[in-house]
Amino acid sequence: MNLIFKKTYLLVSGLAASFVAQTALAQDKMPSYPLITHNTYFSIWSNTDKLNESTTKHWTGKDQSLLGLIKVDGNYYRFMGASAVNYKTILAATDEKSYNSQYLAETAPAEGWEKPGFNDQAWKSSAAPFGDERAGKGTDWRGKDIWVRRKFNIAELPKGRLMLKVYHDDEAEVYLNGQQIAAEGGANGDFETVALPASAKSNLKAGENVLAIHCKNTGGGSFIDAGLAEEVLSKDDEAVKLAEQTSVKVTATQTVYNFKAGEVNLKLTFTSPLVMGDLKLLTTPVSYITYQLKSTDGKAHDVQIYQGVSSNLAANTPSQEVTASKYSQNGLKLLKAGTVEQPVLQKKGDNLRIDWGYVYVASSTAGAKQYITPEGDAVSSFLGAQKGEATVIGKQFMLSTVLPFGKVTAAPVSKFISVGYDDIYAIQYFKTNLRPWWRNAPGATIEGVLSDATKAYAKVIGTCVKTDAKIWADAVKAGGEKYAKLCVMAYRQSIAAHQLVKSPEGELLFLSKENFSNGSINTVDITYPSAPMYLLYNPDLLKGMMNGIFYFSESGKWNKPYSSHDLGTYPLANGQTYGEDMPVEESGNMIILNAALAKVEGNANYAKKHWKTLTIWTEYLAKSGFDPGSQLCTDDFAGHLAHNANLSVKAIVAIDAYGELAGMLGDAATAKKYKAMAKDMAKKWEEKANAGDHYGLVFDSKDTWSQKYNMVWDKVLGLKLFPQKVYDKELKYYLGHQNEFGLPLDSRKTYTKSDWILWTAAMADNRADFNALVAPVYKFATETSSRVPLSDWHETTNGKMVGFQARSVIGGYYMKTLRDKLAAK
């Protein structure tokens, strides 16, 4: 490295070392570790504690392989990911090849329908797959039950493990030659490859076979398709040892691993520079992977690093055809891959990955080699020093970069690569396709962005280290080290569940996706729990979450006297697609967040801009908010609930918050009116919700209870609506009703929402009560067996996720930090 870069790098390394030393309680533990995190499509994680124990994955759980190998004095070690498992197709599903099957729908067949000798001549024959609109050119089926029989021939029996490839919605029973080989529950939303027991393979025979399936649609969508494959293990793994992982450390913007490979130590750092105060840096779609090496025995060792990046980063499914190429530009060596089809903004929904735009790998290292190889040949390409290809079209390639380190001694030496993504168009907003934020700069190109990111590497790393230190220090001060670790876990996950774009009117839009919830875009009751982190570190991003909702109402596209729930289904923000409104919930959310924004900024200018709309929503709450009818709230998974005491709190706080805003805008009469109204409601609430030693889930019920997490805003905004005795009574009750992994959401179930627990904990005025509520959440986050990006909905008795993962709502973990910051003002 040149002298200037070397000096800057050593300075940054010193800062990083100092920060890690300050924060090193112990090796960090997370359910899933963030590696490359930018937005809901460009988001790669490791779901195992050791980076080389599993293939890296998109947050949805689909493989998006990052493969890392190191060669030390002729010996090979794997430090990242897992070698690709190859599958040889025995019986193709429709993602590979069209086929016809016999089928019978709705009316149950005769006994023995699954057996080879069964007479199915009376059954219909039609094209697979079978299902709703997802079936495409297949056969439309939207009923409750379907039975499918598919005959096929094989010349020889497979040697490897037999695998079932299946896409089912909902339940599927699968039979091979009359014997049941699988029973898949629920809906999986895409093709999954399931390992079958050895007994299943024994049912297969040379010649004719029958695969039979019964699919039961229990509600919602319907779909069934399946095939069979043989697992083919690679012999290359025999020549590759596992590097020994000695530690992992996670900060707000970086994940750092340390490995021992022979007599060389490798420090591997993933940096996604999500610095909220710098929108240019925040939206630059480039992450760095840094490799720092040093000898441990005082001798010099010859070292090379291999880094593979799968073309699956740019495909929704591995079966999609991609094109990949290598070239040079702006002094960079570049690899590029994307689908041949390029269906820009053509898909919407939850369990999806991007299949338009292009992934890039860039290196400025002298002597670096780049090439493209089939994913299954990646390891052998490095072991055999194969060159691979420069341009290819096909499926599942590995973009390969080999970095030469030469002789590595005790003096640390460092090199890096950059991984970037150009999604061309990011969001459709009321029928207008919008570019990602970084393309707002005139003449912006991804090659230019990668070049700038390479030149700014040392500066960016320094900025990230300072950001990490501030976030850690703020959180430790507010709630201690366990709380701070939860905040660090939340940081990248929350940001990366959004996309930043500019509206046609020139407004910032920071649009969330309801990851593994329902796929909605810009949901108000996702914004609400997420808000504390953004209020702390960039309130403009919170405005970006609210701008589209205000536009929807103020443009006349939404004409109801309360806020909408969402703007559509990601990435299409063309208007609400959720099936039911949440009038009190969403109106209360928007009003409260405007008041919080005004308190943070010291003025109500944003609220003034939308005053007419806020007034309409407040009037709705004044009429219907105190004792809500049978409405859904943000906890819609728990079902409808009338007389919801916690939802009533939200309405009361929102009405008072509107009064606060009016006062800030100089309208004393309006402020007095609505603050008096809220005070009166709060007194009535205390009477109707009182259940003796606690306050009920619903009014006039002493046998129910719930977390009153909405009440935290009374403390945060300093409204003084509810007397301290209300908080004391509730908190005492909560502390007596915790389970091993947290406080249940309410008396109906033992599951919980961790974001709401952190809000409930933030109501405590003493650290002991706060710590007592936070500790079980920390236990869940560090001990759960659910290895996915942090779930916010888990079971308090066993620590397993119930649903949801990788969602932005855990930005709400920062509520205590926000409360303390505003109290200090």
PDB file of C-alpha atoms in Angstrom, residues 499-629:
ATOM      1  CA  GLN A 499     -34.860   1.803   0.674  1.00  0.00           C
ATOM      2  CA  LEU A 500     -34.139   5.512   0.235  1.00  0.00           C
ATOM      3  CA  VAL A 501     -35.444   7.292  -2.880  1.00  0.00           C
ATOM      4  CA  LYS A 502     -36.592  10.784  -3.888  1.00  0.00           C
ATOM      5  CA  SER A 503     -40.258  11.342  -4.741  1.00  0.00           C
ATOM      6  CA  PRO A 504     -41.336  13.062  -7.991  1.00  0.00           C
ATOM      7  CA  GLU A 505     -42.100  16.077  -5.777  1.00  0.00           C
ATOM      8  CA  GLY A 506     -38.494  16.079  -4.547  1.00  0.00           C
ATOM      9  CA  GLU A 507     -39.203  14.704  -1.072  1.00  0.00           C
ATOM     10  CA  LEU A 508     -37.111  12.107   0.706  1.00  0.00           C
ATOM     11  CA  LEU A 509     -38.828   8.712   0.916  1.00  0.00           C
ATOM     12  CA  PHE A 510     -37.362   6.155   3.340  1.00  0.00           C
ATOM     13  CA  LEU A 511     -39.589   3.178   2.639  1.00  0.00           C
ATOM     14  CA  SER A 512     -39.711   0.089   4.843  1.00  0.00           C
ATOM     15  CA  LYS A 513     -40.625  -3.449   3.930  1.00  0.00           C
ATOM     16  CA  GLU A 514     -42.550  -5.709   6.325  1.00  0.00           C
ATOM     17  CA  ASN A 515     -39.989  -8.503   6.117  1.00  0.00           C
ATOM     18  CA  PHE A 516     -41.577 -11.921   6.690  1.00  0.00           C
ATOM     19  CA  SER A 517     -44.755 -10.254   7.893  1.00  0.00           C
ATOM     20  CA  ASN A 518     -46.784  -9.504   4.768  1.00  0.00           C
ATOM     21  CA  GLY A 519     -44.389  -7.639   2.497  1.00  0.00           C
ATOM     22  CA  SER A 520     -46.173  -4.283   2.783  1.00  0.00           C
ATOM     23  CA  ILE A 521     -44.250  -1.134   1.890  1.00  0.00           C
ATOM     24  CA  ASN A 522     -44.123   1.937   4.166  1.00  0.00           C
ATOM     25  CA  THR A 523     -46.408   0.471   6.843  1.00  0.00           C
ATOM     26  CA  VAL A 524     -47.253   3.088   9.481  1.00  0.00           C
ATOM     27  CA  ASP A 525     -47.188   0.601  12.351  1.00  0.00           C
ATOM     28  CA  ILE A 526     -43.724  -0.494  11.225  1.00  0.00           C
ATOM     29  CA  THR A 527     -42.534   3.124  11.184  1.00  0.00           C
ATOM     30  CA  TYR A 528     -43.923   3.692  14.690  1.00  0.00           C
ATOM     31  CA  PRO A 529     -41.807   1.101  16.563  1.00  0.00           C
ATOM     32  CA  SER A 530     -38.764   1.810  14.362  1.00  0.00           C
ATOM     33  CA  ALA A 531     -38.787   5.554  15.021  1.00  0.00           C
ATOM     34  CA  PRO A 532     -36.604   5.964  18.165  1.00  0.00           C
ATOM     35  CA  MET A 533     -33.355   5.078  16.384  1.00  0.00           C
ATOM     36  CA  TYR A 534     -34.033   7.550  13.582  1.00  0.00           C
ATOM     37  CA  LEU A 535     -35.197  10.310  15.921  1.00  0.00           C
ATOM     38  CA  LEU A 536     -31.819   9.957  17.621  1.00  0.00           C
ATOM     39  CA  TYR A 537     -29.505   9.820  14.634  1.00  0.00           C
ATOM     40  CA  ASN A 538     -31.294  11.452  11.669  1.00  0.00           C
ATOM     41  CA  PRO A 539     -34.861  12.782  12.039  1.00  0.00           C
ATOM     42  CA  ASP A 540     -34.990  13.432   8.286  1.00  0.00           C
ATOM     43  CA  LEU A 541     -35.207   9.680   7.798  1.00  0.00           C
ATOM     44  CA  LEU A 542     -38.323   9.608   9.978  1.00  0.00           C
ATOM     45  CA  LYS A 543     -39.791  12.332   7.782  1.00  0.00           C
ATOM     46  CA  GLY A 544     -38.939  10.052   4.862  1.00  0.00           C
ATOM     47  CA  MET A 545     -41.080   7.340   6.482  1.00  0.00           C
ATOM     48  CA  MET A 546     -44.020   9.748   6.853  1.00  0.00           C
ATOM     49  CA  ASN A 547     -43.855  11.801   3.643  1.00  0.00           C
ATOM     50  CA  GLY A 548     -45.493   9.155   1.476  1.00  0.00           C
ATOM     51  CA  ILE A 549     -48.321   8.549   3.946  1.00  0.00           C
ATOM     52  CA  PHE A 550     -49.103  12.274   4.052  1.00  0.00           C
ATOM     53  CA  TYR A 551     -48.944  12.480   0.243  1.00  0.00           C
ATOM     54  CA  PHE A 552     -51.388   9.564  -0.044  1.00  0.00           C
ATOM     55  CA  SER A 553     -53.986  11.491   1.983  1.00  0.00           C
ATOM     56  CA  GLU A 554     -53.259  15.015   0.805  1.00  0.00           C
ATOM     57  CA  SER A 555     -53.287  14.077  -2.881  1.00  0.00           C
ATOM     58  CA  GLY A 556     -56.831  12.753  -2.521  1.00  0.00           C
ATOM     59  CA  LYS A 557     -55.771   9.194  -3.361  1.00  0.00           C
ATOM     60  CA  TRP A 558     -56.738   8.194   0.207  1.00  0.00           C
ATOM     61  CA  ASN A 559     -59.876   9.991   1.342  1.00  0.00           C
ATOM     62  CA  LYS A 560     -60.718   8.429   4.696  1.00  0.00           C
ATOM     63  CA  PRO A 561     -60.662  10.554   7.886  1.00  0.00           C
ATOM     64  CA  TYR A 562     -57.764   8.567   9.344  1.00  0.00           C
ATOM     65  CA  SER A 563     -54.331   7.431   8.230  1.00  0.00           C
ATOM     66  CA  SER A 564     -53.782   4.580   5.800  1.00  0.00           C
ATOM     67  CA  HIS A 565     -51.991   1.428   6.917  1.00  0.00           C
ATOM     68  CA  ASP A 566     -49.430   1.241   4.095  1.00  0.00           C
ATOM     69  CA  LEU A 567     -48.598   2.351   0.557  1.00  0.00           C
ATOM     70  CA  GLY A 568     -48.708  -1.048  -1.153  1.00  0.00           C
ATOM     71  CA  THR A 569     -46.715  -4.264  -1.405  1.00  0.00           C
ATOM     72  CA  TYR A 570     -42.940  -3.896  -1.676  1.00  0.00           C
ATOM     73  CA  PRO A 571     -41.478  -2.583  -3.972  1.00  0.00           C
ATOM     74  CA  LEU A 572     -44.691  -1.158  -5.479  1.00  0.00           C
ATOM     75  CA  ALA A 573     -45.947   1.847  -3.483  1.00  0.00           C
ATOM     76  CA  ASN A 574     -49.105   2.502  -5.454  1.00  0.00           C
ATOM     77  CA  GLY A 575     -51.614   2.606  -2.581  1.00  0.00           C
ATOM     78  CA  GLN A 576     -52.702   0.474   0.377  1.00  0.00           C
ATOM     79  CA  THR A 577     -52.946  -3.255  -0.252  1.00  0.00           C
ATOM     80  CA  TYR A 578     -53.503  -4.445   3.335  1.00  0.00           C
ATOM     81  CA  GLY A 579     -57.012  -5.858   3.559  1.00  0.00           C
ATOM     82  CA  GLU A 580     -58.227  -3.884   6.552  1.00  0.00           C
ATOM     83  CA  ASP A 581     -57.735  -0.394   7.986  1.00  0.00           C
ATOM     84  CA  MET A 582     -56.335   0.348  11.459  1.00  0.00           C
ATOM     85  CA  PRO A 583     -57.889   3.779  12.080  1.00  0.00           C
ATOM     86  CA  VAL A 584     -56.944   4.442  15.719  1.00  0.00           C
ATOM     87  CA  GLU A 585     -53.585   2.678  15.443  1.00  0.00           C
ATOM     88  CA  GLU A 586     -52.227   4.472  12.396  1.00  0.00           C
ATOM     89  CA  SER A 587     -53.674   7.923  13.116  1.00  0.00           C
ATOM     90  CA  GLY A 588     -52.310   7.819  16.656  1.00  0.00           C
ATOM     91  CA  ASN A 589     -48.917   6.678  15.365  1.00  0.00           C
ATOM     92  CA  MET A 590     -48.599   9.531  12.890  1.00  0.00           C
ATOM     93  CA  ILE A 591     -49.616  12.228  15.372  1.00  0.00           C
ATOM     94  CA  ILE A 592     -47.325  10.955  18.147  1.00  0.00           C
ATOM     95  CA  LEU A 593     -44.360  10.721  15.778  1.00  0.00           C
ATOM     96  CA  ASN A 594     -44.927  14.288  14.584  1.00  0.00           C
ATOM     97  CA  ALA A 595     -44.831  15.450  18.209  1.00  0.00           C
ATOM     98  CA  ALA A 596     -41.651  13.448  18.867  1.00  0.00           C
ATOM     99  CA  LEU A 597     -40.068  14.933  15.748  1.00  0.00           C
ATOM    100  CA  ALA A 598     -40.978  18.445  16.889  1.00  0.00           C
ATOM    101  CA  LYS A 599     -39.476  17.825  20.348  1.00  0.00           C
ATOM    102  CA  VAL A 600     -36.242  16.513  18.830  1.00  0.00           C
ATOM    103  CA  GLU A 601     -35.933  19.362  16.315  1.00  0.00           C
ATOM    104  CA  GLY A 602     -37.171  22.092  18.641  1.00  0.00           C
ATOM    105  CA  ASN A 603     -39.856  23.263  16.231  1.00  0.00           C
ATOM    106  CA  ALA A 604     -43.136  22.057  14.718  1.00  0.00           C
ATOM    107  CA  ASN A 605     -42.403  23.101  11.126  1.00  0.00           C
ATOM    108  CA  TYR A 606     -42.979  19.608   9.735  1.00  0.00           C
ATOM    109  CA  ALA A 607     -46.319  19.284  11.535  1.00  0.00           C
ATOM    110  CA  LYS A 608     -47.337  22.754  10.324  1.00  0.00           C
ATOM    111  CA  LYS A 609     -46.885  21.602   6.733  1.00  0.00           C
ATOM    112  CA  HIS A 610     -49.413  18.803   7.348  1.00  0.00           C
ATOM    113  CA  TRP A 611     -51.609  20.514   9.920  1.00  0.00           C
ATOM    114  CA  LYS A 612     -54.914  20.061   8.092  1.00  0.00           C
ATOM    115  CA  THR A 613     -54.347  16.312   7.818  1.00  0.00           C
ATOM    116  CA  LEU A 614     -53.199  15.974  11.430  1.00  0.00           C
ATOM    117  CA  THR A 615     -56.291  17.869  12.533  1.00  0.00           C
ATOM    118  CA  ILE A 616     -58.627  15.524  10.631  1.00  0.00           C
ATOM    119  CA  TRP A 617     -56.932  12.501  12.210  1.00  0.00           C
ATOM    120  CA  THR A 618     -57.048  14.020  15.681  1.00  0.00           C
ATOM    121  CA  GLU A 619     -60.765  14.735  15.317  1.00  0.00           C
ATOM    122  CA  TYR A 620     -61.266  11.071  14.436  1.00  0.00           C
ATOM    123  CA  LEU A 621     -59.424  10.046  17.615  1.00  0.00           C
ATOM    124  CA  ALA A 622     -61.428  12.526  19.673  1.00  0.00           C
ATOM    125  CA  LYS A 623     -64.598  10.739  18.545  1.00  0.00           C
ATOM    126  CA  SER A 624     -63.469   7.116  18.363  1.00  0.00           C
ATOM    127  CA  GLY A 625     -60.146   6.762  20.156  1.00  0.00           C
ATOM    128  CA  PHE A 626     -60.902   6.557  23.846  1.00  0.00           C
ATOM    129  CA  ASP A 627     -62.857   3.274  23.759  1.00  0.00           C
ATOM    130  CA  PRO A 628     -61.953   1.718  20.396  1.00  0.00           C
ATOM    131  CA  GLY A 629     -64.406  -0.664  18.801  1.00  0.00           C
TER     132      GLY A 629
END
